Coordinates of C-alpha atoms and ligand atoms in Angstrom, one line a residue:
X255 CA -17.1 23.5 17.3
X256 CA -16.7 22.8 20.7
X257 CA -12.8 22.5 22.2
X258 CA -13.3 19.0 22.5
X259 CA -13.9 18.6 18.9
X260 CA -11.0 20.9 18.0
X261 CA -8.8 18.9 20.3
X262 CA -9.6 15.7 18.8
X263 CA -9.8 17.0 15.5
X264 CA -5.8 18.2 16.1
X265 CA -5.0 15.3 17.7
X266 CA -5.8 12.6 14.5
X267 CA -3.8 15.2 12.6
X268 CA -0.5 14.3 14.3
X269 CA 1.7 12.0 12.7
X270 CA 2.3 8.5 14.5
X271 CA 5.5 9.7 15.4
X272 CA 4.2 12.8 16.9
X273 CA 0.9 11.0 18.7
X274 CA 3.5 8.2 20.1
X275 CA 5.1 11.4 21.8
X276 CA 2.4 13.1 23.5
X277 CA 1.6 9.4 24.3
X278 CA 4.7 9.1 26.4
X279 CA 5.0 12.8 27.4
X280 CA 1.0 11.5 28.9
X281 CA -0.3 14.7 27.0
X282 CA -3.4 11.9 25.7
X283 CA -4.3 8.8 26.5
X284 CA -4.4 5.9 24.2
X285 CA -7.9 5.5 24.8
X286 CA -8.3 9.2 23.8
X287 CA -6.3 9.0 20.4
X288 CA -8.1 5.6 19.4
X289 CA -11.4 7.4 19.9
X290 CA -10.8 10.2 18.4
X291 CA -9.7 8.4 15.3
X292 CA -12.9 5.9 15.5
X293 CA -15.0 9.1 15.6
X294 CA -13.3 10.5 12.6
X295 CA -14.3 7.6 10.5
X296 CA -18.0 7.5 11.5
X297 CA -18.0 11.2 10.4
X298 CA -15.9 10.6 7.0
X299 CA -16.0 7.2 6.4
X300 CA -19.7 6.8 4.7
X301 CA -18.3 9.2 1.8
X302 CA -14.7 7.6 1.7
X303 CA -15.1 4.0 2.2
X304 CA -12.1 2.7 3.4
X305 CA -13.3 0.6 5.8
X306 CA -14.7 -2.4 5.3
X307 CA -14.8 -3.5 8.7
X308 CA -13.9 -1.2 12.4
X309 CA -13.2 -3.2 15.4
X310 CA -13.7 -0.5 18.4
X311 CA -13.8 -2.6 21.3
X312 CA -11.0 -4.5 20.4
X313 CA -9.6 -1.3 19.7
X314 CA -10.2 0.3 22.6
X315 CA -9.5 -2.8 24.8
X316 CA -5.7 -2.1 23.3
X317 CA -5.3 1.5 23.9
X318 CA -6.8 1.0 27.8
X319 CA -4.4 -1.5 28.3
X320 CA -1.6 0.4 27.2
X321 CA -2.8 3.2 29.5
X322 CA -3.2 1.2 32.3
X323 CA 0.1 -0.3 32.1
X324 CA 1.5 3.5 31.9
X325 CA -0.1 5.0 34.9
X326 CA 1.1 1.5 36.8
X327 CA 5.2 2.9 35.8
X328 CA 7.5 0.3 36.1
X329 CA 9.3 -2.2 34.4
X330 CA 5.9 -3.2 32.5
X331 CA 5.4 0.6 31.4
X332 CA 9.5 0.6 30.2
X333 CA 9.0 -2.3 28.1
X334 CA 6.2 -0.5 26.3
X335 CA 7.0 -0.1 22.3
X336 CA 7.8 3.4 21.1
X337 CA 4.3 2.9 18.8
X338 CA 2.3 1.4 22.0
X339 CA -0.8 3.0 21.9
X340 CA -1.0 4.4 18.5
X341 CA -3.8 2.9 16.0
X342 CA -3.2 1.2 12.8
X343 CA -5.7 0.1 9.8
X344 CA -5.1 -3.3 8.3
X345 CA -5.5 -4.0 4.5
X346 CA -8.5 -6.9 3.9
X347 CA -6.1 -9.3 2.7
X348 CA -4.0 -9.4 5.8
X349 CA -5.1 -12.3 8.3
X350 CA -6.2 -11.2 11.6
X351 CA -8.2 -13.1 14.5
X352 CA -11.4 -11.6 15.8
X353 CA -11.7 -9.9 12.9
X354 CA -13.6 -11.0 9.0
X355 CA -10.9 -11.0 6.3
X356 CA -12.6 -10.7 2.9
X357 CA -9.7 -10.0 0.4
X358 CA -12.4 -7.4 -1.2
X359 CA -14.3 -10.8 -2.9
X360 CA -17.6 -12.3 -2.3
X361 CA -16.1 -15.5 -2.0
X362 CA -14.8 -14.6 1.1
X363 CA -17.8 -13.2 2.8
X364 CA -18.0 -13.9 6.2
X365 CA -14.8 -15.5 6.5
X366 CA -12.9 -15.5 9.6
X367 CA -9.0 -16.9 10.0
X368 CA -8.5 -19.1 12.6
X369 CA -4.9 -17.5 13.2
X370 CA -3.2 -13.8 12.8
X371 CA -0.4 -13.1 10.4
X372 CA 3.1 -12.4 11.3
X373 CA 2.6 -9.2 10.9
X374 CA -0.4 -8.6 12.9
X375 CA 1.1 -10.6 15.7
X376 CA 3.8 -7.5 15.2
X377 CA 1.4 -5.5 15.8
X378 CA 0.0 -6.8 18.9
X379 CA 3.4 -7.7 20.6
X380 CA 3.6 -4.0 20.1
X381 CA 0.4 -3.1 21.7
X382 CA -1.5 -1.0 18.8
X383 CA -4.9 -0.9 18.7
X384 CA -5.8 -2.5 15.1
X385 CA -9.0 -0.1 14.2
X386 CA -9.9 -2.0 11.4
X387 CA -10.0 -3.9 7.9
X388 CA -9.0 -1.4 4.8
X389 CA -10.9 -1.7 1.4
X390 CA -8.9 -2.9 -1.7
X391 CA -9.4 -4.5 -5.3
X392 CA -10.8 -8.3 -4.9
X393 CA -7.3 -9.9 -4.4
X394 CA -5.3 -6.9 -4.6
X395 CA -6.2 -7.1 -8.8
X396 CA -6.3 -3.8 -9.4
X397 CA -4.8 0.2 -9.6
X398 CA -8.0 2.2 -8.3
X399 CA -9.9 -0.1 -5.5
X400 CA -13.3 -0.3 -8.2
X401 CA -12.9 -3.7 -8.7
X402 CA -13.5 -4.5 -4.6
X403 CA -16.8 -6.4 -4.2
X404 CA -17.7 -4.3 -1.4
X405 CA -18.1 -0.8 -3.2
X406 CA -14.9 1.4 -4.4
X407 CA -13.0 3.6 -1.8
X408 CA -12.7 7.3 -3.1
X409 CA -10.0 9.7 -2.6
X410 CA -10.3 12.1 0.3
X411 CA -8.6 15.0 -2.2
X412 CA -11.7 14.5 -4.7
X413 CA -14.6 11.9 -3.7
X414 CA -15.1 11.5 -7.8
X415 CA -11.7 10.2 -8.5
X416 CA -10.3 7.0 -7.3
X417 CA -7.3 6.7 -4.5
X418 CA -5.1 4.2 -6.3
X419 CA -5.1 0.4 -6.2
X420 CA -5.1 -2.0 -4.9
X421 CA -4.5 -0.5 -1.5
X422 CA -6.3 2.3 -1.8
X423 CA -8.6 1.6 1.5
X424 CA -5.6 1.6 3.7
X425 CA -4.2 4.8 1.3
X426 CA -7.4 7.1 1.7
X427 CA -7.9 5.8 5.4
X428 CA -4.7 7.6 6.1
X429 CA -5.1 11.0 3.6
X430 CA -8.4 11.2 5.7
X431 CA -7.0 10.8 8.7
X432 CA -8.8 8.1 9.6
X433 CA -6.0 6.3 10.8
X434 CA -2.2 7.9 11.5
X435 CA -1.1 4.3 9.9
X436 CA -2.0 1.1 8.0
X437 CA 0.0 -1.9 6.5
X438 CA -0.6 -2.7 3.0
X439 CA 0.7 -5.3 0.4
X440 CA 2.6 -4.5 -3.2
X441 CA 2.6 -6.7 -5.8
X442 CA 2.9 -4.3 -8.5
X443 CA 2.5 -1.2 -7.5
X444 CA -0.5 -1.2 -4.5
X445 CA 1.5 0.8 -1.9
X446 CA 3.3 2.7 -3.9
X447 CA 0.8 3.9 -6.2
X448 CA -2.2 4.9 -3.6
X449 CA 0.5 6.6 -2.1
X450 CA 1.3 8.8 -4.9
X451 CA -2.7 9.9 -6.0
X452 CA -3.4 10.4 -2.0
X453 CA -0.4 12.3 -0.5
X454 CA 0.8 9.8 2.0
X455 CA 4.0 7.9 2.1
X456 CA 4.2 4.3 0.9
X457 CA 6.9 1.8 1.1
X458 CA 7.4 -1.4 -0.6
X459 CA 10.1 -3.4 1.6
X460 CA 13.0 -5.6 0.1
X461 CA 11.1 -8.6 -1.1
X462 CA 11.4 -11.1 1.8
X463 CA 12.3 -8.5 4.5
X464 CA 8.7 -8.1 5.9
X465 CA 7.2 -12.0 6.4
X466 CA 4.2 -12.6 4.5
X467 CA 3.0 -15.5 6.4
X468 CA -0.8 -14.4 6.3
X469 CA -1.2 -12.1 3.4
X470 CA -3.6 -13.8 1.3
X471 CA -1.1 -14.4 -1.7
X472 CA -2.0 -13.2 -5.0
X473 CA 1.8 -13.6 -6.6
X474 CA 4.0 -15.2 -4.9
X475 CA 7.2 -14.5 -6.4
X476 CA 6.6 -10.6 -6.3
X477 CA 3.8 -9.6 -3.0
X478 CA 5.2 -7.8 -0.3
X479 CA 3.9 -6.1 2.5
X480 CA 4.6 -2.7 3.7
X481 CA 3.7 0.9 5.9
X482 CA 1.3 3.1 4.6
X483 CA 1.6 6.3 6.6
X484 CA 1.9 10.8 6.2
X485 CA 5.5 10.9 7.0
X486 CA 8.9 8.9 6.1
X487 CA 9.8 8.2 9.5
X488 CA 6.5 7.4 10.6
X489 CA 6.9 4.7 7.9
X490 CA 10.6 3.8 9.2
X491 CA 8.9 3.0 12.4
X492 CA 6.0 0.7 11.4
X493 CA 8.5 -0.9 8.6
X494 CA 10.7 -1.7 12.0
X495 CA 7.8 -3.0 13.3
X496 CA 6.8 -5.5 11.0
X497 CA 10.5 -6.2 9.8
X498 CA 12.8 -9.2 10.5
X499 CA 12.9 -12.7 10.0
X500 CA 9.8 -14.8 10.4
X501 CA 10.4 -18.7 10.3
X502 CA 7.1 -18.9 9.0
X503 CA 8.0 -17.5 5.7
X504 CA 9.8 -19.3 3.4
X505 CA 11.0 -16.9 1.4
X506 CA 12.0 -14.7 4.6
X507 CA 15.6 -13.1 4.5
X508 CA 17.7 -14.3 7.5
X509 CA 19.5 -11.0 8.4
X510 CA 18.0 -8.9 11.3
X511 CA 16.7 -5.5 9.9
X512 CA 19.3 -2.6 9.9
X513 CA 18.3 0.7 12.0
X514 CA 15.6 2.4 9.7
X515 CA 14.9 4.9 11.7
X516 CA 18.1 6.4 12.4
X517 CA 18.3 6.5 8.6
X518 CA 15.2 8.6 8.4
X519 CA 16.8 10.7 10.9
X520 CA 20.1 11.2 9.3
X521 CA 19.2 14.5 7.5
X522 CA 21.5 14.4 4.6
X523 CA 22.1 13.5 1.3
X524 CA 25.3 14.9 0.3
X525 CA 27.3 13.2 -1.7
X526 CA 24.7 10.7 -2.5
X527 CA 24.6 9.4 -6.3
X528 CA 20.4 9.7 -7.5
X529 CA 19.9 8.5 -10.8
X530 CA 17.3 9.2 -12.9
X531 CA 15.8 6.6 -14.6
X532 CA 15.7 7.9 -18.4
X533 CA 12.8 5.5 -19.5
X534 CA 10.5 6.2 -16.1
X535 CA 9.4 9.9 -17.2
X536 CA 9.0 12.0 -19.9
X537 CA 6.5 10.9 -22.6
X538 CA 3.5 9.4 -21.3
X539 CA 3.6 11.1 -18.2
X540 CA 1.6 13.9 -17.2
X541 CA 2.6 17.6 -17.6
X542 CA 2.4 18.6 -13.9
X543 CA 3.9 15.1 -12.5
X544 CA 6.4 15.6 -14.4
X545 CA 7.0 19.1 -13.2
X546 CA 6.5 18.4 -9.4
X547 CA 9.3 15.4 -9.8
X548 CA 11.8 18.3 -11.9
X549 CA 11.1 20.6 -8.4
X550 CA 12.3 17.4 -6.6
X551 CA 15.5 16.7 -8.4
X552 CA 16.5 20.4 -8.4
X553 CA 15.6 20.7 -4.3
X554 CA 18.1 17.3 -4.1
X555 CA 20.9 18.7 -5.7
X556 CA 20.5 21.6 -3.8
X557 CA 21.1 19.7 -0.6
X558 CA 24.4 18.3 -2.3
X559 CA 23.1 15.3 -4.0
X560 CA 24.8 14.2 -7.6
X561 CA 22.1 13.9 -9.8
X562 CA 23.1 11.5 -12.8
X563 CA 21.0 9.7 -15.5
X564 CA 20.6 5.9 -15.7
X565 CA 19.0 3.8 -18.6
X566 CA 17.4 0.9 -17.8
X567 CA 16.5 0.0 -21.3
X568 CA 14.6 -3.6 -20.3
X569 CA 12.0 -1.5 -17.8
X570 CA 9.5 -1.2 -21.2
X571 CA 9.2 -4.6 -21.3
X572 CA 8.7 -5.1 -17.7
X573 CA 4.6 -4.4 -18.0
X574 CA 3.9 -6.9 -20.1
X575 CA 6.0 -9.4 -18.2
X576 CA 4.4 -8.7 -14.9
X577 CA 1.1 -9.0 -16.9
X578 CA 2.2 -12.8 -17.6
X579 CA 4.1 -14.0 -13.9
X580 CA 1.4 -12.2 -12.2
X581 CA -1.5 -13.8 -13.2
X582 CA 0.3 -16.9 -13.6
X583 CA 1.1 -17.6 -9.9
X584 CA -2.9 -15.7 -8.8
X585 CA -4.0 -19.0 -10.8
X586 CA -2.3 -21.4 -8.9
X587 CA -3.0 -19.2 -5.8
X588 CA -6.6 -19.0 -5.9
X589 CA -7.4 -22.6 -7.0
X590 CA -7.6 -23.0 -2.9
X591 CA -10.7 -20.7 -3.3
X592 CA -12.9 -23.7 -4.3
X593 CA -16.1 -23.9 -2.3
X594 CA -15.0 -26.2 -0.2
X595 CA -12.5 -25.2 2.4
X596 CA -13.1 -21.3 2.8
X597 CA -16.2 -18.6 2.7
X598 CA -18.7 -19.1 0.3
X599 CA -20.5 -22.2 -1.3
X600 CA -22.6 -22.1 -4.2
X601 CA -24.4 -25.4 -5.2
X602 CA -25.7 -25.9 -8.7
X603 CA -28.8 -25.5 -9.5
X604 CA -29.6 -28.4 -11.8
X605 CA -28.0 -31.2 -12.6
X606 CA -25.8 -33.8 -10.7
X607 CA -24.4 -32.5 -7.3
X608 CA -20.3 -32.9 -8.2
X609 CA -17.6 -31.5 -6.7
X610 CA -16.5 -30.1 -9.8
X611 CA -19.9 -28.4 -10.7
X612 CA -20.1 -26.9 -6.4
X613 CA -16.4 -25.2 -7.2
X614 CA -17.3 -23.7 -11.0
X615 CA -20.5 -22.3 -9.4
X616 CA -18.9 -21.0 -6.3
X617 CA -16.2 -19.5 -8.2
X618 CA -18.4 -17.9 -11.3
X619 CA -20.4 -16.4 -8.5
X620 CA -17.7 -15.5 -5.9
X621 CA -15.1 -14.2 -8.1
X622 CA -15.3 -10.7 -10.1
X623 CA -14.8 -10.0 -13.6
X624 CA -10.8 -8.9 -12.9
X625 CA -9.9 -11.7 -10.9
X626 CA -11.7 -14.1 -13.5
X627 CA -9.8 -12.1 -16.4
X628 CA -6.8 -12.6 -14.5
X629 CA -7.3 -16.6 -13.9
X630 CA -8.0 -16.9 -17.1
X631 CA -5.2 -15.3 -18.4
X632 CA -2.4 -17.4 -15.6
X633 CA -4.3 -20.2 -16.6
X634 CA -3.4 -19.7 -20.3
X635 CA 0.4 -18.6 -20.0
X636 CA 0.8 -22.1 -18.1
X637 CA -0.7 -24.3 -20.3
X638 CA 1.5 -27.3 -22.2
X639 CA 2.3 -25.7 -25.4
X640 CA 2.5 -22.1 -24.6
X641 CA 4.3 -22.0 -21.2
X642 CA 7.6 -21.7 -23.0
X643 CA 6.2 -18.6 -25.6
X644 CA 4.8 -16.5 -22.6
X645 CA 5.6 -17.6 -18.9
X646 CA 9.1 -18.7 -19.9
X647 CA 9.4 -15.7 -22.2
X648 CA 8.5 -13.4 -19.2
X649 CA 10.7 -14.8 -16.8
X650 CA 13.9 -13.9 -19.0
X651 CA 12.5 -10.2 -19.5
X652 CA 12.2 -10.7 -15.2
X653 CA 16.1 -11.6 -15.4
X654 CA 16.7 -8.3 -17.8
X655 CA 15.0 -6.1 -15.2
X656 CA 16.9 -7.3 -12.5
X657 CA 20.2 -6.6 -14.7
X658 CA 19.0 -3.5 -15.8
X659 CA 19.2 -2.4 -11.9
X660 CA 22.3 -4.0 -11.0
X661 CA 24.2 -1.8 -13.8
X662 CA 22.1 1.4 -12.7
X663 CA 22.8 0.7 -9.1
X664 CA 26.5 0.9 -10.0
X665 CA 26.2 4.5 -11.2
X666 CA 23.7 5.8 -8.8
X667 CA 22.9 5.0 -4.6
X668 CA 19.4 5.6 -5.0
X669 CA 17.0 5.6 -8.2
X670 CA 14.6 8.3 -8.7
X671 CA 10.9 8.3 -10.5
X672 CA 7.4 9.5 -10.6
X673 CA 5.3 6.8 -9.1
X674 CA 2.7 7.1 -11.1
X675 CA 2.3 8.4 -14.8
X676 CA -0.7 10.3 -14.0
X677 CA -2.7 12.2 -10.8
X678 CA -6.1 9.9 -9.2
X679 CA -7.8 10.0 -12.4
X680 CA -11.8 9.9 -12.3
X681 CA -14.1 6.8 -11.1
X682 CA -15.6 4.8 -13.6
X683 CA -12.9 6.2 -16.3
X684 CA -10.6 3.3 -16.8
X685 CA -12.9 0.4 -15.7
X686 CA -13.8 -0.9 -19.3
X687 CA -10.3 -0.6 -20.2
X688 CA -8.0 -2.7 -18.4
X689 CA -5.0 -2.2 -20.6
X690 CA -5.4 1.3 -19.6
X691 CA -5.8 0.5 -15.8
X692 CA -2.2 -1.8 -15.8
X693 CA -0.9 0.9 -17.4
X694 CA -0.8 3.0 -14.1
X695 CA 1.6 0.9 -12.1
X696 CA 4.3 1.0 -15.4
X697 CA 7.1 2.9 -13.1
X698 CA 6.2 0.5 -10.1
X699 CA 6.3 -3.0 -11.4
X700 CA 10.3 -3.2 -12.1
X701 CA 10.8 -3.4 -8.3
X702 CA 8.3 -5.9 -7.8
X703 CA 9.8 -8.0 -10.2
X704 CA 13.9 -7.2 -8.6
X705 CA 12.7 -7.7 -5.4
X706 CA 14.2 -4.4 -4.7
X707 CA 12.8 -2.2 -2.4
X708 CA 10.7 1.3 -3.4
X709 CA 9.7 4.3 -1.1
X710 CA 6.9 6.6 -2.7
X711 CA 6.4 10.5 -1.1
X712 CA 4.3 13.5 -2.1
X713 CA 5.8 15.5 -4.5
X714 CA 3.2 18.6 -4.7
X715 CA 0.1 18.7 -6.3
X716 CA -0.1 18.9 -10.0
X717 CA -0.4 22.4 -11.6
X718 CA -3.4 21.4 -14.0
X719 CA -5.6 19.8 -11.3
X720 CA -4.0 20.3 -8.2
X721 CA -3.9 16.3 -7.2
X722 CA -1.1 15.0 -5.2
X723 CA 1.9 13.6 -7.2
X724 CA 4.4 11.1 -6.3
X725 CA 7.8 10.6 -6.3
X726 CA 9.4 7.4 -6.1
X727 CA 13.0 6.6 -4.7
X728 CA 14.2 2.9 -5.6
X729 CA 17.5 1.4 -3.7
X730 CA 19.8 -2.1 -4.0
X731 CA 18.1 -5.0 -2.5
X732 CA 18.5 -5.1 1.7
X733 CA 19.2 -1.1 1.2
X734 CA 15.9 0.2 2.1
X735 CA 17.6 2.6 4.6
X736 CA 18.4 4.5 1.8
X737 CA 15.2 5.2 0.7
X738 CA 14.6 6.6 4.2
X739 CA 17.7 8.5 4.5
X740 CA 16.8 10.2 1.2
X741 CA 12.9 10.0 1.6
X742 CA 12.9 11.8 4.9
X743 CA 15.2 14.3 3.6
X744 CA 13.7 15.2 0.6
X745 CA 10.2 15.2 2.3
X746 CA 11.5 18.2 4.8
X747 CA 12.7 20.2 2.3
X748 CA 9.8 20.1 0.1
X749 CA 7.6 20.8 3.0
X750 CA 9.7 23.8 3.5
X751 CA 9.1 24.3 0.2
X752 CA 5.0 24.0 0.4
X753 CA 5.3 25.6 3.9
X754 CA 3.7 22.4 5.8
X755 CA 2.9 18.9 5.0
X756 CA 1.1 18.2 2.1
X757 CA -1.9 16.6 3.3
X758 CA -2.6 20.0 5.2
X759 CA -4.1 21.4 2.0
X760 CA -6.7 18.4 1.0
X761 CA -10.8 19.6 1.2
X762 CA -11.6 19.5 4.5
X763 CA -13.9 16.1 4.4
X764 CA -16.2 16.6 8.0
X765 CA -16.8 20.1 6.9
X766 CA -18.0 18.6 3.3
X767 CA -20.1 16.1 4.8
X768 CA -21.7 18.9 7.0
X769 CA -22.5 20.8 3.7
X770 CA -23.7 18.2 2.3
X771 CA -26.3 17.3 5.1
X772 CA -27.2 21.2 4.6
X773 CA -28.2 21.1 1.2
X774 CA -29.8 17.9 1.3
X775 CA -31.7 19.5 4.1
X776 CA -32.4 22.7 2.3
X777 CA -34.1 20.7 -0.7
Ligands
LIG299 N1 -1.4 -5.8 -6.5 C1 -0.8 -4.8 -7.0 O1 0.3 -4.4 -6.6 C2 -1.6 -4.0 -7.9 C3 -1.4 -4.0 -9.4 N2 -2.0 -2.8 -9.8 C4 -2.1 -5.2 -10.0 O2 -3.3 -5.0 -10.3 O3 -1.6 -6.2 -10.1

């Protein structure tokens, strides 16, 4: 290896919050750091797969301007955002100019918005070179990416085993430091949950505190978008990117954002109330998920935290709920998807020309099974007759949920929870059984359907496989600071107690794909 490699290899190792540094310090260029990263993923990303589409001369347009506006000093160099410079990924169902956005379906092949989202404007105004479009489950359907039309992503801990759905491009893109960040979308659990089976830090905003304007919308009432990132504060930074009011958004909250990353910077939790949620562990959760999130209650009340209990007795009910609004609004969401105004057009092979017959073959060939399963489903729950028995039915178990918080948020600050029941379980293993698949996001969906906001960090790896666990913090609506305040926290003292940051111990995944080339050589 020569030093060149070693430096760039050390360099895409740094968290954003470190590379923004060095950035400013003019240790690296911009231009270096997006390289380096775009030369990562042509080494790593043909066995990982989290790309589905890299944009390096846009990229690398970015990071030269940033540069140039450095080296030129003044007031234009000043101005520069904290992040200026440092790359981001993009989940595929997040709008951006100059760049195809695919959702994960065939339907959307080839398509190409005609404006950016909110978000990715962010992005710009803050002059970070977007490297590319992440990989996810058609529509964001989905807990372990299999169900994207363009291949499934792997995790970068074990290629056989899936990173977690839907985001689990943008998830695996950062565990394989392909990228220090990316922005993904949660309607049920698709930050949070890649985020637990990779190791990296995922945050699901207050509902309304990020604008969605531009995420293709799979549920109205419950997406949000959020950071996907290796550190708390590096997620405090992109979240205060992205954050704020956006006039664009109807369902945008009015109130600028409050100071995340001094929250992630505070450095203690004393006094702080955690609760436990009684009915979000224990049975049906994995031995060594269970242990790693034990470590992290007993490292919290170490550092002075009161750790109480909290029942939320509604929460078993909030699965199947979620499993009635969610495909009900993707129903009325995707009907746009019709063969006439976006992507792909299928005519009919026989028969009269309608418009009727162009959509039902453009959508039996453009959509996937999941997304069909869910249409079909939305469509059911809505229709005269039965609306009452299941939408209307889920909506009051939605107001229970929402209850069940309020009284747990008056005897606890911050909630606490595995993320997930289980480690990134093996490809292939759940994709006949989708009640088994949903099952996955059971400790995520209650915040979806609060609208409160939820913070998943590595916990340690699991002692029986030695895959990263999660540990999710919940806070009040409009509150998300706490989750940093406590996130960041218990992140440093758990990487005390690991002696480094998680990700540190993953395979190494150029050195695999070296030894693969080897053997396949050798035969
Ligand atoms: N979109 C999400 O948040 C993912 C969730 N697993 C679902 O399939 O609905």
């Amino acid at each position: 290896m020569t030093d060149k490699n070693t430096s760039a290899d050390t360099l895409i190792r740094l968290s954003a919050a470190q590379l923004a540094e060095k950035l400013h310090a003019g240790e690296v260029t911009a231009v270096e750091a997006t390289q380096a990263y775009l030369d990562r993923i042509a080494a790593v990303d043909g066995q990982v797969n989290a790309f589905l589409h890299v944009n390096a001369e846009e990229a690398l347009a970015v990071a030269a301007e940033v540069d140039a506006i450095r080296a030129a000093g003044g007031a234009e160099a000043e101005a520069l955002h904290y992040l200026a410079g440092v790359p981001i990924a993009v989940k595929d169902l997040i709008v951006t100019i100059g760049q195809p956005t695919t959702a994960g379906s065939k339907i959307l092949e080839g398509w190409h918005s005609p404006y950016d989202a909110t978000v990715v404007e962010r992005l710009r105004a803050a002059k970070m070179p977007i490297l590319g479009k992440t990989n996810l489950d058609e529509f964001a359907m989905g807990s372990s990416t299999e169900h994207s039309a363009y291949g499934p992503t792997r995790n970068p801990w074990d290629l056989d085993r899936i990173p977690g759905g839907s985001g689990g491009g943008s998830a695996a893109a950062v565990a394989a430091f392909e990228a220090p960040l990316a922005l993904g979308t949660d309607t049920g659990g698709s930050i949070r949950q890649p985020g637990a089976v990779t190791g990296t830090v995922g945050v699901k905003p207050t509902y309304g505190s990020v604008s969605r304007y531009g995420a293709i919308a799979m549920a109205s009432s419950l997406d949000q978008i959020g950071p996907v990132t290796r550190t708390v504060l590096d997620s405090a930074l992109l979240h205060q990117v992205i954050g704020g009011h956006d006039p664009r958004d109807s369902t945008s909250l009015p109130e600028p954002l409050a100071d995340l990353v001094a929250a992630a910077k505070t450095g203690n939790v004393e006094g702080l109330r955690i609760g436990i949620i009684k009915e979000l562990h224990g049975e049906g959760y994995q031995a060594g998920v269970e242990n790693r999130f034990n470590d992290a209650l007993e490292l919290l009340k170490e550092a002075g935290a009161e750790i109480v209990e909290v029942s939320c007795p509604n929460f078993q009910y909030a699965l199947g709920a979620y499993y009635l609004i969610m495909p009900s609004e993707a129903s009325s969401n995707l009907a746009k998807f019709d063969g006439v105004r976006y992507g792909l057009r299928v005519l009919p092979v026989d028969g009269p020309m309608t418009i009727e017959r162009v959509m039902g073959a453009t959508r039996a060939a453009g959509f996937g099974d999941e997304v069909k399963r869910r249409i079909i489903l939305g469509t059911y729950a809505l229709s005269a007759g039965y609306y009452d028995a299941y939408y209307g039915s889920a909506q009051k178990v939605r107001t229970l949920v929402q209850r069940d918080f309020e009284a747990a948020f008056a005897e606890a600050d911050v909630l606490i929870s595995p993320t997930a029941p289980t480690t990134a379980f093996p490809l292939g293993e759940k994709l006949d059984d989708p009640l088994a698949m949903y099952l996955n996001d059971v400790a995520t969906i209650p915040a979806n359907l609060a609208g409160v906001p939820g913070l998943s960090l590595p916990g340690g790896l699991a002692d029986e496989d030695g895959l990263p666990v999660g540990i999710q913090l919940l806070a009040p609506a409009r509150e998300d600071a706490r989750l940093y305040r406590v996130g960041a926290v218990l992140e440093s003292l758990l990487e005390a107690k690991w002696g480094g940051p998680l990700l540190a111990q993953a395979p190494d995944l150029a050195a695999a794909a070296a030894g693969t080339l080897e053997t396949q050589e050798a035969k």
